[in-house]
Amino acid sequence: MLIEATSDSQQLSGARCVVKTDSSRWNVVTPGDVLIVTADGDLHVVCDKPGYRTSEVVYRAPPGLNSPSVGIGASGGSGGVGAAGIGLGANLPLSFGGKEKAYPSRVLVEMGRS
C-alpha cells in the first residue's frame, strides 16, 4: 500500500506517518510503502510534518472486512483551530475478493498548513 501526503493538491514528501490496524503498526515517511499481508480491522493513517496540521484518515472495515468506506479525520491546529482531512482510495472502483484486499492500494492524506 502506498502512503502519500498532499497539501493543496501537491505531493508532500517527508511527512511522518503511523499506519495501524487492530493488531499491527508501521512507521513510514511519505511517499512510502507499507506491506499489509492480512487485513485486520479498521485502517488508521496519521501523518505529521512541521508546518502542517496533523491529519488522520480512517478506512472503516465492516464485519467480514468486505468493503471499507472512506473515513474523515479531524485534528486541532494552533490556536484551537481544527483541520479536516479526507482519505481517498485509488483504483476505483475498489474490488474486494478477500481479506488481503480489504484496504486500498493507495492512501492519500490531505494536510493543511498550520
Coordinates of C-alpha atoms in Angstrom, one line a residue:
M1 CA 0.0 0.0 0.0
L2 CA 1.4 3.4 -1.0
I3 CA 1.0 6.1 1.6
E4 CA 1.1 9.7 0.3
A5 CA 0.6 13.1 1.8
T6 CA -0.7 16.1 -0.1
S7 CA -1.2 19.8 0.6
D8 CA -3.3 22.0 -1.7
S9 CA -3.3 19.0 -4.2
Q10 CA 0.5 18.9 -4.3
Q11 CA 2.5 15.9 -3.2
L12 CA 4.1 16.5 0.2
S13 CA 7.3 14.5 0.8
G14 CA 8.8 13.8 4.2
A15 CA 5.6 13.6 6.3
R16 CA 6.0 11.0 9.1
C17 CA 3.0 8.7 9.2
V18 CA 1.8 5.9 11.5
V19 CA -0.3 3.2 9.8
K20 CA -2.3 1.0 12.2
T21 CA -4.7 -1.9 12.1
D22 CA -6.1 -3.8 15.1
S23 CA -3.0 -5.9 15.6
S24 CA -0.2 -4.1 13.7
R25 CA 1.6 -0.8 13.4
W26 CA 4.0 0.6 10.9
N27 CA 6.0 3.9 10.6
V28 CA 6.5 5.3 7.1
V29 CA 7.8 8.6 5.6
T30 CA 5.9 9.8 2.6
P31 CA 5.8 8.8 -0.1
G32 CA 6.3 5.3 1.3
D33 CA 5.1 1.7 1.0
V34 CA 3.6 -0.5 3.7
L35 CA 3.1 -4.2 3.2
I36 CA -0.1 -5.4 4.9
V37 CA -0.3 -9.2 4.4
T38 CA -3.7 -9.7 6.0
A39 CA -6.3 -7.1 6.8
D40 CA -7.3 -6.8 10.4
G41 CA -10.0 -4.3 11.4
D42 CA -10.0 -0.6 10.6
L43 CA -7.1 1.1 8.9
H44 CA -5.8 4.3 10.6
V45 CA -3.2 6.5 9.0
V46 CA -2.0 9.5 11.0
C47 CA 0.6 11.9 9.4
D48 CA 2.6 14.8 10.9
K49 CA 5.1 17.2 9.4
P50 CA 6.4 20.5 10.8
G51 CA 4.5 23.5 9.4
Y52 CA 1.4 21.3 8.7
R53 CA -1.6 20.1 10.8
T54 CA -1.5 16.5 11.9
S55 CA -4.1 14.7 9.8
E56 CA -5.8 11.3 10.1
V57 CA -7.5 9.1 7.6
V58 CA -9.6 6.1 8.8
Y59 CA -10.9 3.3 6.5
R60 CA -13.7 1.6 8.4
A61 CA -13.7 -2.2 7.8
P62 CA -17.2 -3.6 8.2
P63 CA -17.8 -7.1 9.6
G64 CA -16.0 -9.6 7.4
L65 CA -13.7 -6.9 6.0
N66 CA -15.6 -6.9 2.7
S67 CA -15.6 -3.3 1.6
P68 CA -14.1 -0.4 3.7
S69 CA -15.6 3.1 3.4
V70 CA -13.6 6.3 3.3
G71 CA -13.2 8.0 6.7
I72 CA -12.7 11.6 7.6
G73 CA -10.3 12.6 10.4
A74 CA -10.0 15.9 12.3
S75 CA -7.2 17.4 14.2
G76 CA -6.5 20.5 16.3
G77 CA -4.3 23.3 14.9
S78 CA -2.6 26.1 16.6
G79 CA -5.0 28.5 18.5
G80 CA -7.6 25.8 18.8
V81 CA -8.4 25.9 15.1
G82 CA -9.4 22.4 13.8
A83 CA -8.5 20.9 10.5
A84 CA -10.2 18.1 8.5
G85 CA -8.5 15.6 6.3
I86 CA -10.0 13.1 3.9
G87 CA -8.6 9.9 2.5
L88 CA -9.1 8.7 -1.0
G89 CA -8.7 5.2 -2.3
A90 CA -7.1 4.9 -5.7
N91 CA -8.0 2.3 -8.3
L92 CA -11.7 3.0 -8.1
P93 CA -14.0 1.1 -8.1
L94 CA -12.4 -1.0 -5.4
S95 CA -12.7 -4.7 -5.7
F96 CA -12.6 -6.9 -2.7
G97 CA -12.2 -10.6 -3.2
G98 CA -10.9 -11.4 0.3
K99 CA -9.3 -10.1 3.5
E100 CA -6.0 -9.4 1.8
K101 CA -7.7 -6.9 -0.5
A102 CA -9.8 -5.1 2.2
Y103 CA -7.7 -2.0 2.1
P104 CA -6.9 0.3 -0.8
S105 CA -3.6 0.1 -2.6
R106 CA -3.0 3.8 -2.2
V107 CA -3.9 6.2 0.7
L108 CA -3.8 10.0 0.3
V109 CA -3.7 12.1 3.4
E110 CA -4.5 15.8 2.9
M111 CA -2.5 18.0 5.2
G112 CA -3.3 21.7 5.7
R113 CA -0.7 24.3 6.6
S114 CA -0.7 25.3 10.3

